[in-house]
Amino acid sequence: ELRTDDITMICMFIEGVDTREAMVYQGMSTRSFPKKSIPSLRDVTASVEAGDDTTDKLLPAGDNRPIRHHVSKEKTKAIEQMKQRMIAERDMTDVQNEDFDITTLYTEKSESEKESIAEAIQASVMFQNITDAQRDLIFKVVEPISVSKGDWVIKQGSVGDRFYIVDHGKFEVRIVPEGEEDTDGSGGNVVHVYVGSRETHAHPSFGELALMYSAPRAASIIAQTDGQLWGLHRYAFRKVLAEQTERKGLMKVLRKLGAFKTLDKEEIENITGSMEEATYGRGDIIVEQGAPGDTFYVICHGGHVERIETGDGGTKKSELKPDQFFGDEVLGPGENQYAATVTALTTTTCWKIDKSTIKRTLGKVRMKRRASGTVA
């Protein structure tokens, strides 16, 4: 697949080539692309708040090229190291954006839409080695973006912050050669066209390097037709990667609970992947003793809560900190009540999950196993 923000050119010098043939090839290689007139540009802001990519207007060209399936070991290793640095080193200029609640980006996707997204990301080295739980998170946070014919999805030279997958539609790649200016507003020469189709299961993607760092886009992407894209914002991707480490710790916590001890690794992984974050302010009552409930909580890093249980023997107070949990008493069968009141002592974020989500998640895992023949 042509990578619009990572293009490598290889020049080969061959001796002993027939001069007449060389002249033919020379004529081909120096031929310039014909320029086409462009409708007046129309600026449209990207659908996600705080985005850097701009969208404008446009026109037509060729066919899809084969997807690049193989990446050198050196490049794969370099990209993997960059991904790990993204997890370990927080860029302080991005902290405000990285601390947003990822659940605000969640949108429901149909099974066919998930298949389209999965097909697109499996060809990218950026998504190698992600867990099933991370893949499910990516399904939730990619944003549907409707595009009209002529819209500029990416403008060459703008700072990118999103990776795009083509659901359907045609999108041309235009480049203004280095040292030249886009005097006619066309975006330069057409060098490629991405064609997405649900019927043929073709879902090319572009802009993946924007998931790792801010850098000027190397090409413009313009819609030849109406269509739809899936967009993944860099901050959402970083959040998904960061949660890989957090969710591993979460798995250890769940294994301590009797309600989860009989589950295997895959089932635990899927449950941790289904848990959502919720943030509470200082003094907020998270659960109240005697109140009916069905949700279980695990405290995230930096969290601090007070648990107060009142009974015949008096009042018991205790403080809970990160990786400790509460509310597990309501996970049993039937209707249950919370055994204690839990109040946030500081701004506290918790992982949470309810009984119906646990049941639905385990049901999906077991159905998948039956379908694959791994369970009788």
Coordinates of N, CA, C and O in Angstrom, one line a residue, residues 220-372:
S220 N -1.4 15.4 0.1 CA -2.8 15.7 0.3 C -3.7 14.5 -0.1 O -3.4 13.8 -1.0
I221 N -4.8 14.3 0.6 CA -5.8 13.3 0.3 C -7.1 14.0 0.1 O -7.6 14.7 0.9
I222 N -7.7 13.8 -1.1 CA -8.9 14.5 -1.5 C -9.9 13.5 -2.0 O -9.6 12.6 -2.8
A223 N -11.2 13.7 -1.6 CA -12.2 12.7 -2.0 C -12.7 12.9 -3.4 O -13.0 14.0 -3.8
Q224 N -12.6 11.8 -4.2 CA -13.1 11.9 -5.6 C -14.6 11.7 -5.6 O -15.3 12.1 -6.5
T225 N -15.1 11.0 -4.6 CA -16.6 10.6 -4.5 C -17.0 10.9 -3.1 O -16.2 11.1 -2.1
D226 N -18.3 10.8 -2.9 CA -18.9 10.8 -1.5 C -18.4 9.4 -0.9 O -18.2 8.4 -1.6
G227 N -18.2 9.4 0.4 CA -17.7 8.2 1.0 C -17.7 8.3 2.5 O -18.3 9.2 3.1
Q228 N -17.1 7.3 3.2 CA -17.0 7.3 4.6 C -15.6 6.8 5.0 O -15.1 5.8 4.4
L229 N -15.0 7.4 6.0 CA -13.8 7.0 6.6 C -14.0 6.6 8.0 O -15.0 7.0 8.7
W230 N -13.0 5.9 8.6 CA -12.9 5.6 10.0 C -11.7 6.3 10.4 O -10.6 6.1 9.8
G231 N -11.8 7.2 11.5 CA -10.6 7.9 11.9 C -10.2 7.5 13.3 O -11.1 7.4 14.2
L232 N -8.9 7.3 13.5 CA -8.4 7.0 14.9 C -7.4 8.1 15.3 O -6.4 8.3 14.7
H233 N -7.8 8.8 16.4 CA -7.0 9.9 16.9 C -5.8 9.4 17.6 O -5.8 8.4 18.3
R234 N -4.7 10.2 17.5 CA -3.4 9.8 18.2 C -3.6 9.6 19.7 O -3.1 8.6 20.3
Y235 N -4.3 10.5 20.3 CA -4.5 10.4 21.8 C -5.3 9.2 22.2 O -5.0 8.6 23.2
A236 N -6.3 8.8 21.4 CA -7.1 7.6 21.7 C -6.2 6.4 21.5 O -6.3 5.5 22.3
F237 N -5.3 6.4 20.5 CA -4.5 5.3 20.3 C -3.5 5.1 21.4 O -3.2 4.0 21.9
R238 N -2.9 6.2 21.9 CA -2.0 6.2 23.0 C -2.7 5.7 24.3 O -2.1 4.9 25.0
K239 N -3.9 6.1 24.4 CA -4.7 5.6 25.6 C -4.9 4.1 25.5 O -4.7 3.4 26.5
V240 N -5.2 3.6 24.3 CA -5.3 2.2 24.2 C -4.0 1.4 24.5 O -4.0 0.4 25.2
L241 N -2.9 2.0 24.0 CA -1.6 1.3 24.3 C -1.3 1.4 25.8 O -0.8 0.4 26.3
A242 N -1.5 2.5 26.4 CA -1.2 2.7 27.8 C -2.0 1.7 28.7 O -1.6 1.2 29.7
E243 N -3.3 1.5 28.2 CA -4.2 0.6 29.0 C -3.7 -0.8 28.9 O -4.2 -1.6 29.7
Q244 N -2.9 -1.2 28.0 CA -2.4 -2.5 27.9 C -1.7 -2.9 29.2 O -1.9 -4.0 29.8
T245 N -0.8 -2.0 29.7 CA -0.1 -2.3 31.0 C -1.1 -2.3 32.1 O -1.0 -3.1 33.0
E246 N -2.0 -1.3 32.2 CA -2.9 -1.1 33.3 C -3.9 -2.4 33.3 O -4.2 -2.9 34.4
R247 N -4.3 -2.9 32.2 CA -5.2 -4.0 32.2 C -4.5 -5.3 32.6 O -5.2 -6.2 33.1
K248 N -3.2 -5.4 32.3 CA -2.5 -6.6 32.8 C -2.5 -6.6 34.3 O -2.7 -7.7 34.9
G249 N -2.4 -5.4 35.0 CA -2.5 -5.4 36.4 C -3.9 -5.7 36.9 O -4.1 -6.3 37.9
L250 N -4.8 -5.3 36.1 CA -6.3 -5.5 36.4 C -6.5 -7.0 36.4 O -7.3 -7.5 37.2
M251 N -5.9 -7.8 35.5 CA -6.1 -9.2 35.4 C -5.7 -9.9 36.7 O -6.3 -10.8 37.2
K252 N -4.5 -9.4 37.2 CA -4.0 -10.0 38.5 C -5.0 -9.8 39.6 O -5.2 -10.6 40.5
V253 N -5.7 -8.6 39.6 CA -6.7 -8.3 40.7 C -7.9 -9.2 40.5 O -8.3 -9.8 41.5
L254 N -8.3 -9.4 39.3 CA -9.5 -10.2 39.1 C -9.3 -11.7 39.5 O -10.2 -12.3 40.0
R255 N -8.1 -12.1 39.3 CA -7.8 -13.5 39.7 C -7.9 -13.8 41.2 O -8.0 -14.9 41.6
K256 N -7.8 -12.7 42.0 CA -7.9 -12.9 43.4 C -9.4 -13.1 43.9 O -9.6 -13.5 45.0
L257 N -10.3 -12.8 43.0 CA -11.7 -12.8 43.4 C -12.3 -14.2 43.1 O -12.1 -14.8 42.1
G258 N -13.1 -14.7 44.1 CA -13.7 -16.0 43.9 C -14.6 -16.1 42.7 O -14.7 -17.1 42.0
A259 N -15.3 -15.0 42.3 CA -16.2 -14.9 41.2 C -15.5 -15.2 39.9 O -16.1 -15.6 38.9
F260 N -14.2 -15.0 39.8 CA -13.4 -15.1 38.6 C -12.4 -16.2 38.6 O -11.7 -16.5 37.6
K261 N -12.2 -16.9 39.7 CA -11.2 -17.9 39.8 C -11.3 -19.1 38.9 O -10.3 -19.7 38.5
T262 N -12.5 -19.4 38.5 CA -12.7 -20.6 37.6 C -12.5 -20.2 36.1 O -12.6 -21.1 35.2
L263 N -12.3 -18.9 35.8 CA -12.2 -18.5 34.4 C -10.8 -18.7 33.9 O -9.8 -18.6 34.7
D264 N -10.6 -19.0 32.6 CA -9.3 -19.1 32.0 C -8.7 -17.8 31.6 O -9.4 -16.7 31.7
K265 N -7.5 -17.8 31.1 CA -6.8 -16.5 30.7 C -7.6 -15.7 29.6 O -7.7 -14.5 29.8
E266 N -8.1 -16.4 28.6 CA -8.8 -15.7 27.5 C -10.1 -15.0 28.1 O -10.4 -13.9 27.7
E267 N -10.8 -15.7 29.0 CA -12.0 -15.2 29.5 C -11.7 -14.0 30.4 O -12.4 -13.0 30.3
I268 N -10.6 -14.1 31.2 CA -10.3 -13.0 32.1 C -9.8 -11.8 31.2 O -10.2 -10.6 31.5
E269 N -9.1 -12.0 30.1 CA -8.6 -10.9 29.3 C -9.8 -10.2 28.7 O -9.8 -9.0 28.6
N270 N -10.8 -11.0 28.2 CA -12.0 -10.3 27.6 C -12.8 -9.5 28.7 O -13.4 -8.5 28.3
I271 N -12.9 -10.0 29.9 CA -13.6 -9.3 30.9 C -12.8 -8.0 31.2 O -13.5 -6.9 31.3
T272 N -11.5 -8.0 31.4 CA -10.8 -6.8 31.6 C -10.9 -5.8 30.5 O -11.0 -4.6 30.6
G273 N -11.0 -6.4 29.2 CA -11.2 -5.5 28.1 C -12.5 -4.8 28.0 O -12.7 -3.8 27.4
S274 N -13.5 -5.4 28.7 CA -14.9 -4.9 28.7 C -15.1 -3.9 29.9 O -16.1 -3.2 29.9
M275 N -14.1 -3.8 30.8 CA -14.3 -2.9 31.9 C -14.1 -1.5 31.5 O -13.2 -1.2 30.6
E276 N -14.8 -0.5 32.0 CA -14.8 0.9 31.6 C -14.3 1.7 32.8 O -14.4 1.4 33.9
E277 N -13.7 2.9 32.4 CA -13.3 3.8 33.4 C -14.4 4.7 33.9 O -15.2 5.1 33.0
A278 N -14.4 5.1 35.1 CA -15.3 6.1 35.6 C -14.6 6.9 36.7 O -13.8 6.4 37.5
T279 N -14.7 8.3 36.6 CA -14.0 9.2 37.5 C -15.0 9.8 38.5 O -16.0 10.3 38.1
Y280 N -14.5 9.9 39.7 CA -15.4 10.5 40.8 C -14.6 11.6 41.5 O -13.4 11.5 41.7
G281 N -15.3 12.7 41.8 CA -14.7 13.8 42.5 C -14.6 13.6 44.0 O -15.2 12.7 44.5
R282 N -13.7 14.4 44.6 CA -13.6 14.2 46.1 C -14.9 14.4 46.8 O -15.6 15.4 46.5
G283 N -15.2 13.5 47.7 CA -16.5 13.5 48.4 C -17.7 12.8 47.7 O -18.7 12.6 48.4
D284 N -17.5 12.4 46.5 CA -18.5 11.7 45.8 C -18.7 10.3 46.4 O -17.8 9.6 46.7
I285 N -20.0 9.9 46.6 CA -20.3 8.6 47.1 C -20.5 7.7 45.9 O -21.3 7.9 45.0
I286 N -19.6 6.7 45.8 CA -19.6 5.8 44.7 C -20.7 4.7 44.8 O -21.4 4.4 43.9
V287 N -20.7 4.1 46.0 CA -21.8 3.1 46.3 C -22.2 3.4 47.7 O -21.4 3.8 48.5
E288 N -23.5 3.0 48.0 CA -24.0 3.2 49.3 C -24.5 1.9 50.0 O -25.1 1.1 49.3
Q289 N -24.1 1.7 51.2 CA -24.5 0.5 51.9 C -26.0 0.3 51.9 O -26.8 1.2 52.2
G290 N -26.4 -0.9 51.6 CA -27.8 -1.3 51.6 C -28.5 -1.0 50.2 O -29.6 -1.5 50.0
A291 N -27.8 -0.2 49.3 CA -28.4 0.1 48.0 C -28.3 -1.1 47.1 O -27.2 -1.8 47.1
P292 N -29.3 -1.4 46.3 CA -29.2 -2.5 45.4 C -28.2 -2.2 44.3 O -28.0 -1.0 43.9
G293 N -27.4 -3.1 43.8 CA -26.5 -2.9 42.8 C -26.0 -4.1 42.0 O -26.2 -5.2 42.5
D294 N -25.3 -3.9 40.9 CA -24.8 -5.0 40.2 C -23.4 -4.7 39.6 O -22.9 -5.4 38.7
T295 N -22.7 -3.6 40.1 CA -21.5 -3.2 39.5 C -20.3 -3.3 40.5 O -20.4 -3.0 41.7
F296 N -19.2 -3.8 40.0 CA -18.0 -4.1 40.7 C -16.9 -3.1 40.3 O -16.8 -2.7 39.1
Y297 N -16.1 -2.7 41.2 CA -15.1 -1.6 41.0 C -13.7 -2.0 41.4 O -13.5 -2.7 42.4
V298 N -12.7 -1.5 40.6 CA -11.3 -1.7 40.9 C -10.7 -0.3 40.9 O -10.9 0.4 39.9
I299 N -9.9 0.1 41.9 CA -9.4 1.5 41.9 C -8.1 1.6 41.0 O -7.2 0.7 41.1
C300 N -8.1 2.6 40.2 CA -6.9 2.9 39.3 C -5.8 3.6 40.0 O -6.0 4.0 41.2
H301 N -4.7 3.8 39.3 CA -3.5 4.5 39.9 C -3.9 5.9 40.4 O -4.7 6.6 39.7
G302 N -3.5 6.3 41.6 CA -3.7 7.6 42.1 C -5.0 7.7 42.8 O -5.3 8.7 43.5
G303 N -5.9 6.7 42.8 CA -7.2 6.7 43.5 C -7.1 6.5 45.0 O -6.1 5.8 45.4
H304 N -8.1 7.0 45.7 CA -8.1 6.8 47.2 C -9.5 7.0 47.7 O -10.1 8.0 47.5
V305 N -10.0 5.9 48.3 CA -11.4 5.9 48.7 C -11.5 5.5 50.2 O -10.6 4.8 50.7
E306 N -12.6 5.8 50.8 CA -12.9 5.4 52.2 C -14.1 4.4 52.1 O -15.1 4.7 51.5
R307 N -14.0 3.3 52.8 CA -15.0 2.3 52.9 C -15.6 2.3 54.4 O -14.8 2.1 55.3
I308 N -16.9 2.5 54.5 CA -17.5 2.5 55.8 C -18.6 1.5 55.9 O -19.6 1.6 55.0
E309 N -18.5 0.5 56.8 CA -19.5 -0.5 56.9 C -20.1 -0.4 58.3 O -19.4 -0.5 59.3
T310 N -21.4 -0.3 58.4 CA -22.1 -0.2 59.7 C -22.9 -1.4 59.9 O -23.7 -1.9 59.1
G311 N -22.7 -2.1 61.1 CA -23.4 -3.3 61.4 C -23.7 -3.4 62.9 O -23.5 -2.4 63.7
D312 N -24.1 -4.6 63.4 CA -24.4 -4.8 64.8 C -23.2 -4.6 65.7 O -23.3 -4.2 66.8
G313 N -22.0 -4.9 65.1 CA -20.8 -4.8 65.9 C -20.2 -3.4 65.9 O -19.1 -3.1 66.3
G314 N -20.9 -2.4 65.3 CA -20.4 -1.0 65.2 C -20.0 -0.6 63.8 O -20.5 -1.3 62.8
T315 N -19.2 0.4 63.7 CA -18.8 0.9 62.4 C -17.4 0.6 62.1 O -16.5 0.8 62.9
K316 N -17.2 0.0 60.9 CA -15.8 -0.3 60.5 C -15.4 0.6 59.3 O -16.1 0.8 58.3
K317 N -14.2 1.3 59.5 CA -13.7 2.2 58.5 C -12.4 1.7 57.9 O -11.6 1.1 58.7
S318 N -12.2 1.8 56.7 CA -10.9 1.4 56.0 C -10.7 2.3 54.8 O -11.7 2.8 54.3
E319 N -9.5 2.4 54.4 CA -9.1 3.1 53.2 C -8.6 2.2 52.1 O -7.8 1.3 52.4
L320 N -9.1 2.4 50.9 CA -8.6 1.5 49.8 C -7.8 2.4 48.8 O -8.2 3.5 48.5
K321 N -6.8 1.8 48.3 CA -5.9 2.5 47.3 C -5.8 1.7 46.0 O -6.5 0.7 45.8
P322 N -5.0 2.2 45.0 CA -4.9 1.5 43.7 C -4.8 0.0 43.8 O -4.0 -0.5 44.6
D323 N -5.5 -0.7 42.9 CA -5.4 -2.1 42.7 C -6.2 -2.9 43.8 O -6.2 -4.1 43.8
Q324 N -6.9 -2.1 44.7 CA -7.9 -2.7 45.6 C -9.3 -2.5 45.0 O -9.5 -1.7 44.1
F325 N -10.2 -3.3 45.5 CA -11.5 -3.4 44.9 C -12.6 -3.3 45.9 O -12.4 -3.5 47.1
F326 N -13.8 -3.1 45.4 CA -15.0 -3.1 46.3 C -16.3 -3.4 45.4 O -16.2 -3.2 44.2
G327 N -17.3 -3.8 46.0 CA -18.6 -4.1 45.3 C -18.6 -5.5 44.8 O -19.6 -5.9 44.1
D328 N -17.6 -6.3 45.1 CA -17.7 -7.7 44.6 C -18.8 -8.5 45.2 O -19.2 -9.6 44.6
E329 N -19.4 -8.1 46.3 CA -20.5 -8.8 46.9 C -21.7 -8.8 46.1 O -22.6 -9.7 46.3
V330 N -21.9 -7.9 45.1 CA -23.1 -7.9 44.3 C -23.0 -8.7 43.1 O -23.9 -8.8 42.3
L331 N -21.9 -9.4 42.9 CA -21.7 -10.2 41.7 C -22.3 -11.6 41.7 O -22.4 -12.3 40.7
G332 N -22.8 -12.0 42.9 CA -23.4 -13.3 43.1 C -24.7 -13.3 42.4 O -25.3 -12.3 41.9
P333 N -25.4 -14.5 42.3 CA -26.6 -14.7 41.6 C -27.8 -13.9 42.3 O -27.7 -13.7 43.5
G334 N -28.8 -13.5 41.6 CA -29.9 -12.8 42.1 C -29.6 -11.3 42.4 O -28.6 -10.8 42.0
E335 N -30.6 -10.7 43.1 CA -30.4 -9.3 43.4 C -29.6 -9.1 44.7 O -29.8 -9.9 45.7
N336 N -28.7 -8.2 44.7 CA -27.8 -8.0 45.9 C -27.6 -6.6 46.2 O -27.9 -5.7 45.4
Q337 N -27.2 -6.4 47.5 CA -27.0 -5.0 48.0 C -25.5 -4.8 48.4 O -24.8 -5.7 48.7
Y338 N -25.1 -3.5 48.3 CA -23.8 -3.2 48.7 C -23.6 -3.3 50.2 O -24.5 -2.9 51.0
A339 N -22.5 -3.9 50.6 CA -22.2 -4.1 52.1 C -21.6 -2.9 52.8 O -21.6 -2.9 54.0
A340 N -21.2 -1.9 52.0 CA -20.6 -0.7 52.7 C -20.8 0.5 51.8 O -21.1 0.4 50.6
T341 N -20.6 1.7 52.4 CA -20.6 2.9 51.6 C -19.2 3.3 51.3 O -18.3 3.2 52.1
V342 N -18.9 3.6 50.0 CA -17.6 3.9 49.6 C -17.6 5.3 49.0 O -18.4 5.7 48.1
T343 N -16.7 6.2 49.5 CA -16.6 7.6 49.2 C -15.2 8.0 48.7 O -14.2 7.5 49.3
A344 N -15.1 8.7 47.6 CA -13.8 9.2 47.1 C -13.2 10.2 48.0 O -13.8 11.2 48.3
L345 N -12.0 10.0 48.4 CA -11.2 10.9 49.3 C -10.5 11.9 48.4 O -10.1 13.0 48.9
T346 N -10.2 11.5 47.2 CA -9.5 12.4 46.2 C -10.2 12.2 44.9 O -11.1 11.3 44.8
T347 N -9.9 12.9 43.9 CA -10.4 12.6 42.5 C -9.9 11.2 42.2 O -8.7 11.0 42.2
T348 N -10.8 10.3 42.0 CA -10.5 8.9 41.8 C -11.1 8.3 40.6 O -12.3 8.5 40.3
T349 N -10.3 7.5 39.9 CA -10.8 6.8 38.7 C -10.8 5.3 39.0 O -9.9 4.8 39.6
C350 N -11.9 4.7 38.6 CA -12.0 3.3 38.9 C -12.4 2.5 37.6 O -13.0 3.1 36.7
W351 N -11.9 1.3 37.5 CA -12.4 0.4 36.4 C -13.7 -0.2 37.0 O -13.8 -0.5 38.2
K352 N -14.7 -0.3 36.1 CA -16.0 -0.9 36.6 C -16.6 -1.8 35.6 O -16.4 -1.7 34.4
I353 N -17.4 -2.7 36.1 CA -18.1 -3.7 35.2 C -19.3 -4.2 35.9 O -19.3 -4.4 37.1
D354 N -20.4 -4.4 35.2 CA -21.7 -4.9 35.8 C -21.9 -6.4 35.4 O -21.2 -6.9 34.5
K355 N -22.8 -7.0 36.1 CA -23.0 -8.4 35.9 C -23.5 -8.8 34.5 O -23.1 -9.8 33.9
S356 N -24.3 -7.9 33.9 CA -24.8 -8.2 32.6 C -23.7 -8.2 31.5 O -23.7 -8.9 30.6
T357 N -22.8 -7.2 31.7 CA -21.6 -7.1 30.8 C -20.7 -8.4 30.9 O -20.2 -8.9 29.9
I358 N -20.5 -8.8 32.1 CA -19.7 -10.0 32.4 C -20.4 -11.2 31.7 O -19.7 -12.0 30.9
K359 N -21.7 -11.4 31.8 CA -22.4 -12.5 31.2 C -22.3 -12.4 29.7 O -22.1 -13.4 29.0
R360 N -22.5 -11.2 29.2 CA -22.5 -11.0 27.7 C -21.1 -11.3 27.1 O -20.9 -11.9 26.1
T361 N -20.1 -10.8 27.9 CA -18.7 -11.0 27.4 C -18.3 -12.5 27.4 O -17.7 -13.0 26.4
L362 N -18.6 -13.2 28.5 CA -18.3 -14.6 28.5 C -19.1 -15.4 27.5 O -18.6 -16.4 26.9
G363 N -20.3 -15.0 27.2 CA -21.1 -15.6 26.2 C -20.5 -15.5 24.8 O -20.5 -16.5 24.0
K364 N -20.0 -14.3 24.5 CA -19.3 -14.1 23.2 C -18.1 -15.0 23.0 O -17.8 -15.6 22.0
V365 N -17.3 -15.1 24.1 CA -16.1 -15.9 24.1 C -16.4 -17.4 23.8 O -15.8 -18.1 23.0
R366 N -17.4 -17.9 24.5 CA -17.8 -19.3 24.4 C -18.5 -19.6 23.1 O -18.3 -20.7 22.5
M367 N -19.2 -18.6 22.5 CA -19.8 -18.8 21.2 C -18.7 -18.9 20.1 O -18.8 -19.7 19.2
K368 N -17.7 -18.0 20.3 CA -16.6 -18.0 19.4 C -15.9 -19.3 19.4 O -15.5 -19.9 18.3
R369 N -15.7 -19.9 20.6 CA -15.0 -21.2 20.7 C -15.8 -22.3 20.0 O -15.3 -23.2 19.4
R370 N -17.2 -22.3 20.3 CA -18.0 -23.3 19.7 C -18.0 -23.2 18.1 O -17.9 -24.2 17.4
A371 N -18.0 -22.0 17.6 CA -17.9 -21.8 16.2 C -16.6 -22.3 15.6 O -16.6 -22.8 14.4
S372 N -15.5 -22.1 16.4 CA -14.2 -22.6 15.8 C -14.0 -24.1 16.1 O -12.9 -24.6 15.7

